[in-house]
CSV table of N, CA and C in Angstrom, one decimal:
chain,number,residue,atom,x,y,z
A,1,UNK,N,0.8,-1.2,0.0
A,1,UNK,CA,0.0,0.0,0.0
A,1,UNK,C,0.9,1.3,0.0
A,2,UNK,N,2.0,1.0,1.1
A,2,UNK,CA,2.4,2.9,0.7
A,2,UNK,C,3.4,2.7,-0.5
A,3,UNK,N,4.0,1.4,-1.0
A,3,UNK,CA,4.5,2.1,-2.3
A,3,UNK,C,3.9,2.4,-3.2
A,4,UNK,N,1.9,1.3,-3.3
A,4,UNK,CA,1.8,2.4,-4.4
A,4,UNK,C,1.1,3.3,-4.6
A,5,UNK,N,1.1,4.2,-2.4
A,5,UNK,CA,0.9,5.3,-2.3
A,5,UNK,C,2.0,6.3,-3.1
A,6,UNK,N,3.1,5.8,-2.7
A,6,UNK,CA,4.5,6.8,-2.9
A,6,UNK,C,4.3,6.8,-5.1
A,7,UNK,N,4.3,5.8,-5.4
A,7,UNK,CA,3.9,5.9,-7.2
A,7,UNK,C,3.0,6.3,-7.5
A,8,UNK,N,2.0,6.4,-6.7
A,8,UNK,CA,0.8,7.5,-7.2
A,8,UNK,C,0.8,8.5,-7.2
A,9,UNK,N,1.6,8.8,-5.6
A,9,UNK,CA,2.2,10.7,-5.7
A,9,UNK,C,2.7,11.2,-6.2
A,10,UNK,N,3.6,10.3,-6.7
A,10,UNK,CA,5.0,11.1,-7.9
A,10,UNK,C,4.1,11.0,-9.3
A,11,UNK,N,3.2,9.7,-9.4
A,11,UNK,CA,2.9,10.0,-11.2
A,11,UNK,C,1.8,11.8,-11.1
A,12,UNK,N,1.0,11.8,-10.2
A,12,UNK,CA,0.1,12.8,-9.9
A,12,UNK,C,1.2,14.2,-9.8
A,13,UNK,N,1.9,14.0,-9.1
A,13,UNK,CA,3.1,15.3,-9.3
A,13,UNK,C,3.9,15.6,-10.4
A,14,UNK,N,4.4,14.2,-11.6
A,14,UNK,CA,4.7,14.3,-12.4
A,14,UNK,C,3.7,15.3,-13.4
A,15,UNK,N,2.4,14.3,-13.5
A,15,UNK,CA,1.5,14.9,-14.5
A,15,UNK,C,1.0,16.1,-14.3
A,16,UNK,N,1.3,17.1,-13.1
A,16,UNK,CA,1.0,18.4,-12.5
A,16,UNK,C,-0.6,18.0,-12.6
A,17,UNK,N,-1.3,17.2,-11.8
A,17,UNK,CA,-2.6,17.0,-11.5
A,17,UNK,C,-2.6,18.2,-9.9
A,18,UNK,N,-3.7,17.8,-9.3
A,18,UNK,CA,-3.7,18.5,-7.9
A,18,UNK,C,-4.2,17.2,-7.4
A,19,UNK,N,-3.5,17.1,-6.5
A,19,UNK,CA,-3.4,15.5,-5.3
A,19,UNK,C,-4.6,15.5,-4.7
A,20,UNK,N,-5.3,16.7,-3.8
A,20,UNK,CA,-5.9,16.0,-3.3
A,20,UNK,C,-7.6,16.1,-4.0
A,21,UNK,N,-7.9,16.8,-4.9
A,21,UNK,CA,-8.7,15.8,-5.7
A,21,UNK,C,-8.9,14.9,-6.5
A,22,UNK,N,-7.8,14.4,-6.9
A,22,UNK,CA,-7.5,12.8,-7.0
A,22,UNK,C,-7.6,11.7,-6.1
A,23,UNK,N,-6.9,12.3,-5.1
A,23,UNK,CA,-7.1,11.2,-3.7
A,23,UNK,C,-9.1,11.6,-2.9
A,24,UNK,N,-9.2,12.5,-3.2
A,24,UNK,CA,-11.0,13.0,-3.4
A,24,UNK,C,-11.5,11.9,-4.2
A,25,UNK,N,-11.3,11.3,-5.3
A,25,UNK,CA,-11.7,10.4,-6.3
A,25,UNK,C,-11.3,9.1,-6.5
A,26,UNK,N,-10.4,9.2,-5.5
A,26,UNK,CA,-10.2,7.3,-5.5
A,26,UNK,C,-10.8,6.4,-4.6
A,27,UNK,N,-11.1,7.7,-2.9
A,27,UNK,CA,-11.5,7.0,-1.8
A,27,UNK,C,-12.7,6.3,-1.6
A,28,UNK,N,-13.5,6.3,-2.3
A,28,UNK,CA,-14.6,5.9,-2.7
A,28,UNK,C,-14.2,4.3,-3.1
A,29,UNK,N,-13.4,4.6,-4.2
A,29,UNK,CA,-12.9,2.9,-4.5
A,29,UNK,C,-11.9,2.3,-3.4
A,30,UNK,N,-11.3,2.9,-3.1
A,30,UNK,CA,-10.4,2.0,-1.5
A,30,UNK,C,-11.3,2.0,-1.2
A,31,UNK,N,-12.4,2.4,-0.3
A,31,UNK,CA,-13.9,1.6,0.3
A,31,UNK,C,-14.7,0.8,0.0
A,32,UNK,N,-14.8,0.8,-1.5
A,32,UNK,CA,-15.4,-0.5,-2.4
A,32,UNK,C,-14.2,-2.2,-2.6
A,33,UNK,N,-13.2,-1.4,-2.5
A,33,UNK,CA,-12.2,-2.3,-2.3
A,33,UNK,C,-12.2,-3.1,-0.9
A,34,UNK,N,-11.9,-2.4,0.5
A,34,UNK,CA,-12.2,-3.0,1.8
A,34,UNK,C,-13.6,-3.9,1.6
A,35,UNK,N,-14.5,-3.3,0.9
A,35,UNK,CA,-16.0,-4.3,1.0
A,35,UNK,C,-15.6,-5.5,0.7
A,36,UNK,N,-14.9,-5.3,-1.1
A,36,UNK,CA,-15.0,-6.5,-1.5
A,36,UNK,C,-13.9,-7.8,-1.3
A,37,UNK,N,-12.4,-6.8,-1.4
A,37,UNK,CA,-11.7,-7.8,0.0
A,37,UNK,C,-11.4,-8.9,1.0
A,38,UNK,N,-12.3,-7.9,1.7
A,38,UNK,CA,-12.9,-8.7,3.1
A,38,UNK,C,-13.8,-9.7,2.8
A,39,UNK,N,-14.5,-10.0,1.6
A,39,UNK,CA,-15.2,-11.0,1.5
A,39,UNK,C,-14.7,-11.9,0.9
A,40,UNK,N,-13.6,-11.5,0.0
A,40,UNK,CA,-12.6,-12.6,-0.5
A,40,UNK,C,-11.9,-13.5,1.1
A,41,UNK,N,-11.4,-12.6,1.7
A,41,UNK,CA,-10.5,-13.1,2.9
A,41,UNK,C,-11.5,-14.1,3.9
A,42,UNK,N,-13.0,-13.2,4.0
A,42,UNK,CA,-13.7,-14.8,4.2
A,42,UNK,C,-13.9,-15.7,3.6
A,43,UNK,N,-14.0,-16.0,2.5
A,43,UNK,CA,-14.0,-17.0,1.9
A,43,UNK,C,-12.6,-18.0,1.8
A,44,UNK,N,-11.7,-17.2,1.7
A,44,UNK,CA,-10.5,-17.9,2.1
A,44,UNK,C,-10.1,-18.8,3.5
A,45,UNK,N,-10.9,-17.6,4.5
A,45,UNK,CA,-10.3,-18.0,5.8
A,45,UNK,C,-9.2,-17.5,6.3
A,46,UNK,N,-8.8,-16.4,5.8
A,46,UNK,CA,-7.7,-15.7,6.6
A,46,UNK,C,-8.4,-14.4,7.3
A,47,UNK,N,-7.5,-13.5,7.5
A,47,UNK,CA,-7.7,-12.5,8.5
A,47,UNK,C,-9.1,-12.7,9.4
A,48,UNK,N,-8.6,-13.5,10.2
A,48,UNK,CA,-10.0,-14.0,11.0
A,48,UNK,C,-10.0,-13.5,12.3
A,49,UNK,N,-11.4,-13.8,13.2
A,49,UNK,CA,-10.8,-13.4,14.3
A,49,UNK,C,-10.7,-14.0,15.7
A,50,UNK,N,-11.4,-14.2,16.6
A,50,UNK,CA,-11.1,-14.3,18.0
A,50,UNK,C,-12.1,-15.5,18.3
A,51,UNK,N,-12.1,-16.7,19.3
A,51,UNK,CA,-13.0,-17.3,19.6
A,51,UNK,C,-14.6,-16.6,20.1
A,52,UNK,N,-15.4,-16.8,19.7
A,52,UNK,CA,-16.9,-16.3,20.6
A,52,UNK,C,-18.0,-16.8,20.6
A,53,UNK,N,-18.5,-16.6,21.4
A,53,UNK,CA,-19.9,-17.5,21.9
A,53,UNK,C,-21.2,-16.7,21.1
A,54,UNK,N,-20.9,-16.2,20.1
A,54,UNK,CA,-22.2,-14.9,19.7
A,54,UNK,C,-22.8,-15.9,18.8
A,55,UNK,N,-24.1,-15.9,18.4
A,55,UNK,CA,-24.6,-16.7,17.6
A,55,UNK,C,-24.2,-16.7,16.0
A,56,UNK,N,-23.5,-15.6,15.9
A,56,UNK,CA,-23.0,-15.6,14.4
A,56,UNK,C,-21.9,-15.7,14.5
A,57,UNK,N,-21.1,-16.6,15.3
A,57,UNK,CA,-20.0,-16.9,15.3
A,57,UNK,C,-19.8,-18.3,14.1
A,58,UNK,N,-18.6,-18.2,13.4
A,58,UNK,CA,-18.5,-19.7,12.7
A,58,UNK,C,-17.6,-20.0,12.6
A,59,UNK,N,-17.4,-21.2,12.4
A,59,UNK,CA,-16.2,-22.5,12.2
A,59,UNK,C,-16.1,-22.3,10.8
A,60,UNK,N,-14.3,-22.1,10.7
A,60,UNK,CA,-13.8,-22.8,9.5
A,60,UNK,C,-13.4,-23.9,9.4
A,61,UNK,N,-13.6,-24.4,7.8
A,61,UNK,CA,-13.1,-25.9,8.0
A,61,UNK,C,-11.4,-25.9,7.8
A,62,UNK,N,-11.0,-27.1,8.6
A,62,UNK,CA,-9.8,-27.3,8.8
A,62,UNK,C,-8.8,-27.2,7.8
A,63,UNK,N,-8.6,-26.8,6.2
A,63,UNK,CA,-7.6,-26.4,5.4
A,63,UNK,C,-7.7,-25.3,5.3
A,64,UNK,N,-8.5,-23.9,5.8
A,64,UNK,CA,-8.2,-23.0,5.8
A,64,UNK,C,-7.6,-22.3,7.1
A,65,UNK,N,-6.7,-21.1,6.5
A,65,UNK,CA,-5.7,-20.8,7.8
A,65,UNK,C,-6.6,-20.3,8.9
A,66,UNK,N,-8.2,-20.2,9.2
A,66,UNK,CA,-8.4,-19.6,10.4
A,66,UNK,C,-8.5,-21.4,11.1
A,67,UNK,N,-9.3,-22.6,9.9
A,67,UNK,CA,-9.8,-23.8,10.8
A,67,UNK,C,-8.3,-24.4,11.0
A,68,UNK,N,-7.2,-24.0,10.3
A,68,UNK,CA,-5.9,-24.6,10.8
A,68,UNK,C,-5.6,-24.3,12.4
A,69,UNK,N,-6.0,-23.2,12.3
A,69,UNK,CA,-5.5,-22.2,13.7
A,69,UNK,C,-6.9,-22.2,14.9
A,70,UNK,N,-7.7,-22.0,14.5
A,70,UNK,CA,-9.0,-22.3,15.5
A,70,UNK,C,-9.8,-23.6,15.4
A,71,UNK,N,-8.9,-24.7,14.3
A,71,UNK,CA,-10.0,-25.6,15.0
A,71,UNK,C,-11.4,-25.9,14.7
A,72,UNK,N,-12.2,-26.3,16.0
A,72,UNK,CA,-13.6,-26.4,15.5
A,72,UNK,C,-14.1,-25.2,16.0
A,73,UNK,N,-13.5,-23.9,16.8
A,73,UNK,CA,-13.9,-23.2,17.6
A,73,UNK,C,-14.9,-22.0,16.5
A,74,UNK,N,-15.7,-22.0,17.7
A,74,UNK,CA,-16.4,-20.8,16.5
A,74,UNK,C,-16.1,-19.1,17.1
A,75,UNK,N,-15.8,-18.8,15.8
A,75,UNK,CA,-14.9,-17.2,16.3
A,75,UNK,C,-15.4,-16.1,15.0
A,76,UNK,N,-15.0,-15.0,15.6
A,76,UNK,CA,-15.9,-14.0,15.2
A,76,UNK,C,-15.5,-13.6,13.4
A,77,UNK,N,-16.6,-13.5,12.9
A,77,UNK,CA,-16.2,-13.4,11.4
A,77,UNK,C,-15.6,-11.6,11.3
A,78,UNK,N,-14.3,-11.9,11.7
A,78,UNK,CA,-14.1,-10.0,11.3
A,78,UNK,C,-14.2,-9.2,10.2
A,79,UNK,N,-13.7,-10.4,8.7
A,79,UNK,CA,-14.0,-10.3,7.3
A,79,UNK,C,-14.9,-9.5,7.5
A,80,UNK,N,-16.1,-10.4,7.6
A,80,UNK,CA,-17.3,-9.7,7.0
A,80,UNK,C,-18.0,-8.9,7.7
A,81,UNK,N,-17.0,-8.4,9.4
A,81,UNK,CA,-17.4,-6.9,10.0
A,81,UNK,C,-16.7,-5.5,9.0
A,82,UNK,N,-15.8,-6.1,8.5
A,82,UNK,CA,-14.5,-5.5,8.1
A,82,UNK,C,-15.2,-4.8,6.2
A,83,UNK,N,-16.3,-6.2,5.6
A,83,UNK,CA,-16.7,-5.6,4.8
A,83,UNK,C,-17.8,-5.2,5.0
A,84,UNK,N,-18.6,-5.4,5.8
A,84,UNK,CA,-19.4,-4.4,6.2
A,84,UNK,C,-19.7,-3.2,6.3
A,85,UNK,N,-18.1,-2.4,7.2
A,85,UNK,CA,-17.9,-0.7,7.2
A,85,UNK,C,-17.5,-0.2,6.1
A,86,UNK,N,-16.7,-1.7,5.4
A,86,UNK,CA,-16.3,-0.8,3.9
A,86,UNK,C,-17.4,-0.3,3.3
A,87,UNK,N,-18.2,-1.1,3.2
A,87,UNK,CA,-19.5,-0.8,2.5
A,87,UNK,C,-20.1,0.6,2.9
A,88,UNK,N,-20.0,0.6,4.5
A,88,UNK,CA,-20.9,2.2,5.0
A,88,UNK,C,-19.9,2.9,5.2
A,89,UNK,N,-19.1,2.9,4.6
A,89,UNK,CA,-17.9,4.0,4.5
A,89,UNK,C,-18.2,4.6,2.9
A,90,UNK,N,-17.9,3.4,2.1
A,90,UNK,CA,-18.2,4.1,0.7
A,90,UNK,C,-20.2,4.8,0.5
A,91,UNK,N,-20.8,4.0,0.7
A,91,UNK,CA,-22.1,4.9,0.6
A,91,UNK,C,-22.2,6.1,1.6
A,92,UNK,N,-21.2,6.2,3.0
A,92,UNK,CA,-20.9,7.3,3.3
A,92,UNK,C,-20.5,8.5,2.5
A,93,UNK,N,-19.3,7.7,1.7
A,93,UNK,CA,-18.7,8.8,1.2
A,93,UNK,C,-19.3,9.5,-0.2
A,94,UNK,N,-20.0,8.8,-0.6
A,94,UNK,CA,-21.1,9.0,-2.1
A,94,UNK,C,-22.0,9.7,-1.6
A,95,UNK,N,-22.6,9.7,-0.3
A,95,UNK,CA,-23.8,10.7,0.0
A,95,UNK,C,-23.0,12.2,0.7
A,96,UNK,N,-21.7,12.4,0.7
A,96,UNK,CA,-20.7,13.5,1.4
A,96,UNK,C,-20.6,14.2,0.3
A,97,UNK,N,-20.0,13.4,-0.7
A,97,UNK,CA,-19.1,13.8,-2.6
A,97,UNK,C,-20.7,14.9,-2.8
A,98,UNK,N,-22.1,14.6,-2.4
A,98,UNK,CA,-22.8,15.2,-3.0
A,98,UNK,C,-23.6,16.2,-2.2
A,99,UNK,N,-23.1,16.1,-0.6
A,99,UNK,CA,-23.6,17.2,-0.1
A,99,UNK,C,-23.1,18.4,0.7
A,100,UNK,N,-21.6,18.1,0.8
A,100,UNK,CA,-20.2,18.7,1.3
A,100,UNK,C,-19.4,18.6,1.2
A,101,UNK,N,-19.2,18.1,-0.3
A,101,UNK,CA,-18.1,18.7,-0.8
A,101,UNK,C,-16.8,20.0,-0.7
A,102,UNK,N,-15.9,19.8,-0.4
A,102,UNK,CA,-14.7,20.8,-0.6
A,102,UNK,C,-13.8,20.3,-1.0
A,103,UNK,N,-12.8,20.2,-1.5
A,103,UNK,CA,-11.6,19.7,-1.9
A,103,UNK,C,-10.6,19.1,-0.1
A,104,UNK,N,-10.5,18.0,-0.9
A,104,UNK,CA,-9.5,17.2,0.3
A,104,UNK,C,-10.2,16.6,1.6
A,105,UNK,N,-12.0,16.9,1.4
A,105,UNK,CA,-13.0,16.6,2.7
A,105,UNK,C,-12.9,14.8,2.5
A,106,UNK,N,-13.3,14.2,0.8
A,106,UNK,CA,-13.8,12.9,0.7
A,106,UNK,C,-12.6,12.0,1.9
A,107,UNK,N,-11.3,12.2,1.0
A,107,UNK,CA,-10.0,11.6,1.4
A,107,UNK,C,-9.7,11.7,3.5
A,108,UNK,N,-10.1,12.9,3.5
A,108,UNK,CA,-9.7,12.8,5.4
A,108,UNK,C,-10.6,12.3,6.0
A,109,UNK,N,-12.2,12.2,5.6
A,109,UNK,CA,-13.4,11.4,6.2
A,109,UNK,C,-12.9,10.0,6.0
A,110,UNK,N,-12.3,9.8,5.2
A,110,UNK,CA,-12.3,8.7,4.5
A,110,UNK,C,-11.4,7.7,5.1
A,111,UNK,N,-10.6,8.6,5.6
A,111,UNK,CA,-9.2,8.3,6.9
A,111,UNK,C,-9.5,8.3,8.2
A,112,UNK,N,-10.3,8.9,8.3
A,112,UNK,CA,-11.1,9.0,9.4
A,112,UNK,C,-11.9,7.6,10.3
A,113,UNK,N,-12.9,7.6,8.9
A,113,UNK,CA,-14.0,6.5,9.3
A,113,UNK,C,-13.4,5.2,9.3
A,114,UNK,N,-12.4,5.2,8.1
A,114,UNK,CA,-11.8,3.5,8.3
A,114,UNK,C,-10.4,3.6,9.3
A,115,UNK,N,-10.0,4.4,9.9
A,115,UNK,CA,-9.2,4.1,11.1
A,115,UNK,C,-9.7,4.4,12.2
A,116,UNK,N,-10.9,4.4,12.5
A,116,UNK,CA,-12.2,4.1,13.8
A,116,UNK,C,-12.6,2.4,13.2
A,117,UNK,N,-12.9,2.5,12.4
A,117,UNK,CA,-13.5,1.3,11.9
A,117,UNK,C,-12.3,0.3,12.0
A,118,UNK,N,-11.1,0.3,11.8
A,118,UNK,CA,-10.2,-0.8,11.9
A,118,UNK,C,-9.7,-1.1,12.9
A,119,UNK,N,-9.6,0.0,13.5
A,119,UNK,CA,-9.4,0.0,15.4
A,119,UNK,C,-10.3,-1.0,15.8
A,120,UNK,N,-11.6,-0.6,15.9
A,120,UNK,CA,-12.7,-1.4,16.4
A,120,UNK,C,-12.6,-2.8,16.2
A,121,UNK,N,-12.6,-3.1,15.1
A,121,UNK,CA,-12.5,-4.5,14.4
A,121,UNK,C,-11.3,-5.4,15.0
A,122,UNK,N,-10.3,-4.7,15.0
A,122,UNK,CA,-9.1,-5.4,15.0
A,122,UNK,C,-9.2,-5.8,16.6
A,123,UNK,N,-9.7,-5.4,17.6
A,123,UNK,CA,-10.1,-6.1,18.6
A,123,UNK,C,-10.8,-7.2,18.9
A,124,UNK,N,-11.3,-7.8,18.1
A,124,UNK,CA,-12.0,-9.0,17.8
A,124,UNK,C,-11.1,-10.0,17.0
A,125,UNK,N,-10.1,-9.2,16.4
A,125,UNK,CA,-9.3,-10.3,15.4
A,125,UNK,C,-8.3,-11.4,16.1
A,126,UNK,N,-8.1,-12.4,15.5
A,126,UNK,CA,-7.1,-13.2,15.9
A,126,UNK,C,-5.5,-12.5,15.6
A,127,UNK,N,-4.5,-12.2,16.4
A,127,UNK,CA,-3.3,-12.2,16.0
A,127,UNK,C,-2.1,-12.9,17.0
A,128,UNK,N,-0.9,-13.0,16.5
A,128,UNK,CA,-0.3,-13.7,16.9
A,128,UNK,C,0.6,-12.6,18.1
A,129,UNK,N,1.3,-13.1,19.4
A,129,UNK,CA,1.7,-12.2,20.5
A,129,UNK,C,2.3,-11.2,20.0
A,130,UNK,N,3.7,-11.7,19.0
A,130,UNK,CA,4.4,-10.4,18.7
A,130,UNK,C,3.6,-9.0,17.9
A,131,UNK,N,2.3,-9.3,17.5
A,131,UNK,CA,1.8,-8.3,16.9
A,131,UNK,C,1.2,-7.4,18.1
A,132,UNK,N,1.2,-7.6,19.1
A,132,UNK,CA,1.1,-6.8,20.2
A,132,UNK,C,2.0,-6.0,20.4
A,133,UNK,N,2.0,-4.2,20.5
A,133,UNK,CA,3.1,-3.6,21.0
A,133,UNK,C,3.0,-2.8,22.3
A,134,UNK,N,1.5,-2.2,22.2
A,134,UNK,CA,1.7,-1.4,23.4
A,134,UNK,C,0.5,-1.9,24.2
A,135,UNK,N,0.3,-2.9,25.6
A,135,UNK,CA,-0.6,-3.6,26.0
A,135,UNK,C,-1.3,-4.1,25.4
A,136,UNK,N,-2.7,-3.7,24.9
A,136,UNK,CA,-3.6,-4.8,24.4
A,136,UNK,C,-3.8,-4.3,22.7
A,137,UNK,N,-2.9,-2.8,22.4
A,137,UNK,CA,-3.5,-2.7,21.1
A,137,UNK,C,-2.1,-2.8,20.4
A,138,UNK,N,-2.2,-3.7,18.8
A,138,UNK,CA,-1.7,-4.0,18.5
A,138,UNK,C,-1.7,-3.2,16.9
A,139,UNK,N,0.0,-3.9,16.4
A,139,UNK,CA,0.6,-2.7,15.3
A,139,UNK,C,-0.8,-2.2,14.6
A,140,UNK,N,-1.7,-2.2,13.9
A,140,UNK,CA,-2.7,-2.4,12.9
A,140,UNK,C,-3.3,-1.6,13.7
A,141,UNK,N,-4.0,-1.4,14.7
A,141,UNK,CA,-4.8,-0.2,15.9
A,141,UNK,C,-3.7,0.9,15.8
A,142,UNK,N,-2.8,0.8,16.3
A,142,UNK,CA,-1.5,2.1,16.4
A,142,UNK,C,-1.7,2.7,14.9
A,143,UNK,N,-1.6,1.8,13.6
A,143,UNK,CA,-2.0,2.3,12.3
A,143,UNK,C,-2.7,3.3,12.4
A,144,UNK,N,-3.8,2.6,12.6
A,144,UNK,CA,-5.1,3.3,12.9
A,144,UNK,C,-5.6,4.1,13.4
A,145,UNK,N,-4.5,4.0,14.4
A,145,UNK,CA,-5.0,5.4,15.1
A,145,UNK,C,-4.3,6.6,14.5
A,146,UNK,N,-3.0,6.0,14.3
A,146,UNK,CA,-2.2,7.4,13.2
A,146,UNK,C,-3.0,7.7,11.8
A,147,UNK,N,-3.9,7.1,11.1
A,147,UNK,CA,-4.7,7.6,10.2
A,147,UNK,C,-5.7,8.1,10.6
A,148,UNK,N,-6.3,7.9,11.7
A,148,UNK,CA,-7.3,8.9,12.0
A,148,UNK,C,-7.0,10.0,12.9
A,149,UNK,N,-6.1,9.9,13.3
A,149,UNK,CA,-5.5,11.4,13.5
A,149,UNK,C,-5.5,12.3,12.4
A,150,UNK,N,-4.5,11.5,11.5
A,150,UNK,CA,-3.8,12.3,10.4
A,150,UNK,C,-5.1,13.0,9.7
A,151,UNK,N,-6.5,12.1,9.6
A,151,UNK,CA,-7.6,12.1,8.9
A,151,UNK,C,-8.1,13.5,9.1
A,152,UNK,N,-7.9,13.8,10.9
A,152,UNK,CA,-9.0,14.5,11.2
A,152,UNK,C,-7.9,15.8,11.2
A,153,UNK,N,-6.5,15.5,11.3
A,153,UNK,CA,-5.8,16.6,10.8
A,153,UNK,C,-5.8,17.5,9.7
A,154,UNK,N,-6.3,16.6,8.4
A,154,UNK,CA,-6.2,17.1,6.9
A,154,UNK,C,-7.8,17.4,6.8
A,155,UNK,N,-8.6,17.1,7.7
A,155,UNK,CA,-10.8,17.5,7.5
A,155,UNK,C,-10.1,19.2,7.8
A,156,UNK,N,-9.1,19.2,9.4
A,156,UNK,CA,-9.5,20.6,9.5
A,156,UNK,C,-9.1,21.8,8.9
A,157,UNK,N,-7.2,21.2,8.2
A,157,UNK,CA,-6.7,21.9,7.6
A,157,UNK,C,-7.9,21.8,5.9
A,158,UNK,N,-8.0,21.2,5.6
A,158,UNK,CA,-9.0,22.1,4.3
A,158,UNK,C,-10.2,22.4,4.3
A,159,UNK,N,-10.7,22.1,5.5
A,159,UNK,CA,-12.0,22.9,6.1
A,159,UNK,C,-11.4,24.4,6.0
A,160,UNK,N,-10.4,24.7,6.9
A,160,UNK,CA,-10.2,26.4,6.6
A,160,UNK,C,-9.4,26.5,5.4
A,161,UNK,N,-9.1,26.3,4.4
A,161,UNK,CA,-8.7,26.4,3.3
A,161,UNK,C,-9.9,26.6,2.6
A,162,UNK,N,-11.1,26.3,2.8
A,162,UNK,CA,-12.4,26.3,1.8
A,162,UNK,C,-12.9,27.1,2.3
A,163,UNK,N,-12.8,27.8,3.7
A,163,UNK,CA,-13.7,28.8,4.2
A,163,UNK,C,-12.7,29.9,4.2
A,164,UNK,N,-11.5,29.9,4.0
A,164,UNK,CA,-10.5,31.0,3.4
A,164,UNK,C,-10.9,31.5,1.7
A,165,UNK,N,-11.4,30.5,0.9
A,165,UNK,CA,-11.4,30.2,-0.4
A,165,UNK,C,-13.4,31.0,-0.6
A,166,UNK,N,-13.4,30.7,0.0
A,166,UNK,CA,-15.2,31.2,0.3
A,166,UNK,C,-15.2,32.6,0.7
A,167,UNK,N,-14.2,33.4,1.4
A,167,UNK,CA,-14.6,34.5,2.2
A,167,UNK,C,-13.7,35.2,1.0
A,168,UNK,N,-12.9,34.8,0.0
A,168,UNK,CA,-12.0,35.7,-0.5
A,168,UNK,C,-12.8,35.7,-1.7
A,169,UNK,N,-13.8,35.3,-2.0
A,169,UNK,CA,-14.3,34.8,-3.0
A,169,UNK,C,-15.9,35.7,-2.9
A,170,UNK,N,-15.7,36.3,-1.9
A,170,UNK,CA,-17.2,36.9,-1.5
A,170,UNK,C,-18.5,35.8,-1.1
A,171,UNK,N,-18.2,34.8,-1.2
A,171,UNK,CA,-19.6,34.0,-0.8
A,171,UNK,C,-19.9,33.2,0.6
């Protein structure tokens, strides 16, 4: 992902585009992408998650990596929590694109919603000890939390950039 964040930046700075409404026009699709993803990854049986007693808990069967690793145990499908928010992230962000719009809004909501949403999730997921770093939250939450900082950093900085752009603009 960040390299071919880092090759998207440079082709978009090469072609003298403006970045952040590009990255305005892609986030939509990284949200249709997490949806559909995560449904692949259930189906495979990987990025799974934690044992639980909830009634929509389910068993993988034993040649996929969650029934290698859990067994008969029935544990939480995080996939398909995981495509779930993709899903209300993207129809989030299609009903935003059309009612508050500003340049650079789609992309930090966007960073926003799925680094609350991955945080959340990822506490239900299965991982192995070393992926623990700071007590109970692990690398992927620390991610997450640094994108939705960063997210809500880049809402405010072009929030006043559009209301700088609005007031110089007379409207």
């Amino acid at each position: 992902f960040i390299l071919a964040f880092a090759a998207s930046a440079f082709y978009i700075y090469l072609k003298k585009m403006n970045f952040w409404l590009v990255a305005d026009s892609v986030a939509p699709s990284i949200a249709l992408g997490v949806f559909l993803t995560r449904i692949g990854c259930y189906l495979n049986g990987c990025c799974f998650g934690q044992a639980c007693e909830m009634p929509w808990g389910v068993v993988f069967p034993p040649f996929s990596p969650a029934g290698a690793t859990m067994g008969d145990a029935h544990i939480h499908p995080t996939q398909l929590y995981s495509s779930i928010y993709g899903l209300i992230i993207l129809v989030f962000l299609l009903w935003l694109e059309r009612k508050y719009y500003f340049e650079g809004s789609i992309i930090s909501v966007f960073m926003i919603l799925y680094g609350i949403s991955r945080f959340v999730v990822d506490f239900f997921r299965h991982y192995e000890s070393q992926m623990f770093l700071i007590g109970n939250l692990q690398f992927n939450q620390i991610v997450s939390l640094l994108m939705l900082a960063s997210g809500v950093v880049l809402l405010f900085y072009h929030l006043i950039r559009h209301k700088k752009k609005l007031v110089s603009t007379g409207q």
